mmCIF file of C-alpha atoms in Angstrom:
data_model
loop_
_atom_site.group_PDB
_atom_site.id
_atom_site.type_symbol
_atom_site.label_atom_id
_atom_site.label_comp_id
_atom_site.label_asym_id
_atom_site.label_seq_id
_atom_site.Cartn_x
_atom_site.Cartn_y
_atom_site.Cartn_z
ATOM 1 C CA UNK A 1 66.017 44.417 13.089
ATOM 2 C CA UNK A 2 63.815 41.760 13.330
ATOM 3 C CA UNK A 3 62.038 40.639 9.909
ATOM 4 C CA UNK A 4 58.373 39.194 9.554
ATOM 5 C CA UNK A 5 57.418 37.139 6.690
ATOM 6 C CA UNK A 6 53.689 38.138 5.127
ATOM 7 C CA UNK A 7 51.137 35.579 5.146
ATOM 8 C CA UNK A 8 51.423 35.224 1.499
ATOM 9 C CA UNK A 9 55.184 34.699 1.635
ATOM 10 C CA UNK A 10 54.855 31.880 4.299
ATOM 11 C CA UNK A 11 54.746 28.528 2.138
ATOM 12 C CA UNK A 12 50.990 26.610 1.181
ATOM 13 C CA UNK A 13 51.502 23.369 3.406
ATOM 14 C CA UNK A 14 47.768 22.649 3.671
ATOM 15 C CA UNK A 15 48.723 19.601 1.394
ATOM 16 C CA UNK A 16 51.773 18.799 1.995
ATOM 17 C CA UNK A 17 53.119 15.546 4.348
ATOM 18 C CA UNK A 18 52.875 16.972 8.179
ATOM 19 C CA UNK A 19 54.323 13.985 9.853
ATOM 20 C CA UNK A 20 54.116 15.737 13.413
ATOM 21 C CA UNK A 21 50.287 15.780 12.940
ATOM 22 C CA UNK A 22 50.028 11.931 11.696
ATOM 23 C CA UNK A 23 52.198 11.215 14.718
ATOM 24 C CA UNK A 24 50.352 13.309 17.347
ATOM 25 C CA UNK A 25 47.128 11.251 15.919
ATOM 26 C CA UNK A 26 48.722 7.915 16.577
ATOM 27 C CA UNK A 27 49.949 8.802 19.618
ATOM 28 C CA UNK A 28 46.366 9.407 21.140
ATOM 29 C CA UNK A 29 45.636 6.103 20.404
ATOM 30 C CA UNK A 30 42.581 6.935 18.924
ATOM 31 C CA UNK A 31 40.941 4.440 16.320
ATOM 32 C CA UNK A 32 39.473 7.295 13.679
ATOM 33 C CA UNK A 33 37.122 4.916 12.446
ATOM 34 C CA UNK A 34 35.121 3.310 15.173
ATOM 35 C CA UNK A 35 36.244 5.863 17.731
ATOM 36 C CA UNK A 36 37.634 3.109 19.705
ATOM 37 C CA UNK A 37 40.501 4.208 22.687
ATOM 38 C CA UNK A 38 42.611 1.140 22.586
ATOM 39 C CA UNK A 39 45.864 0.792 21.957
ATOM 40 C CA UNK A 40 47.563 -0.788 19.735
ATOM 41 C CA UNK A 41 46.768 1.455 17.342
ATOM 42 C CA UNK A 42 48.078 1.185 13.357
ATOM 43 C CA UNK A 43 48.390 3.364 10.528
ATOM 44 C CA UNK A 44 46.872 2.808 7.099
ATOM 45 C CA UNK A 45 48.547 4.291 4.357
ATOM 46 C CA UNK A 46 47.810 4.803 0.843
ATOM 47 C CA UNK A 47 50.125 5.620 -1.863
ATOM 48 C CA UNK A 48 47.387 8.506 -3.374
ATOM 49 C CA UNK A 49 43.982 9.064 -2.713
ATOM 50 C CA UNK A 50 42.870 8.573 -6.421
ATOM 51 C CA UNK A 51 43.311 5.110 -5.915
ATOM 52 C CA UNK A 52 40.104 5.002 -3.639
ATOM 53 C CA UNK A 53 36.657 3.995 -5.567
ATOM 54 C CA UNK A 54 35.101 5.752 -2.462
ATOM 55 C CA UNK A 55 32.761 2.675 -1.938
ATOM 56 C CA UNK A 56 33.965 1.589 1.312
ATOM 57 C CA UNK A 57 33.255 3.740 4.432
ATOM 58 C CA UNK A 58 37.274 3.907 5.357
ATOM 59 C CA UNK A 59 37.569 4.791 1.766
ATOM 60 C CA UNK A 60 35.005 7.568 2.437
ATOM 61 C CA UNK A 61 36.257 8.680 5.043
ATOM 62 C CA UNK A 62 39.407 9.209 3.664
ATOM 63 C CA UNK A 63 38.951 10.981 1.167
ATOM 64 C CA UNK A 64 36.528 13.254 2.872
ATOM 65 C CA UNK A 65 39.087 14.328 5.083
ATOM 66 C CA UNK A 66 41.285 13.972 1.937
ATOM 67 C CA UNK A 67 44.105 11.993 4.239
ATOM 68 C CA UNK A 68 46.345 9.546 2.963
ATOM 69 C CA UNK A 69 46.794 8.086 6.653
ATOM 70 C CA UNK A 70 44.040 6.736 9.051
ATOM 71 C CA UNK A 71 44.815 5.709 12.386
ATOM 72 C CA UNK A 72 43.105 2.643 13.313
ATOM 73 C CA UNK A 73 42.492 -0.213 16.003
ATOM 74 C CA UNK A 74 43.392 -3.727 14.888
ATOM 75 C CA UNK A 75 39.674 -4.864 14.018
ATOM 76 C CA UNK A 76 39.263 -1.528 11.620
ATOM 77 C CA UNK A 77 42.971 -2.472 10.057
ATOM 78 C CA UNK A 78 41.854 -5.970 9.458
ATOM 79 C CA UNK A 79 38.521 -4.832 7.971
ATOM 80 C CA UNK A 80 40.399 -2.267 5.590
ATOM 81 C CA UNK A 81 43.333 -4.921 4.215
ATOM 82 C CA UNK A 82 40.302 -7.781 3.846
ATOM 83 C CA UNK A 83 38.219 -5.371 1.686
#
């Protein structure tokens, strides 16, 4: 017969990497910062979010939503890397 895993069997990937949801965000072509939808859109990546002081707004926002990634029009991108 068929098996069905319980709920607490099935694995805790609310923080793991889910690169099928950074990829369905870029491929809106959604800017998550300025909510501009213009393409091309980038991705902004830090290596862990303990590295952010929090006292930008990106910075906020990122750790808010307590994402490594942000998807972003070129304006926000150059904003974030000239910070």
């Amino acid at each position: 017969g068929v098996h069905f895993l319980h709920s607490s069997q099935y694995p805790d990937y609310r923080y793991s990497i889910r690169p099928k949801e950074v990829i369905a965000r870029f491929m809106t072509g959604y800017c998550e910062l300025c909510c501009k939808n213009e393409l091309p859109v980038m991705i902004y990546q830090v290596k862990n979010l303990k590295s952010l002081s929090g006292n930008e707004p990106w910075e906020q926002f990122m750790l808010k939503k307590r994402r490594k990634t942000l998807i972003v029009c070129e304006d926000c991108y150059k904003t974030i890397t000239n910070s």
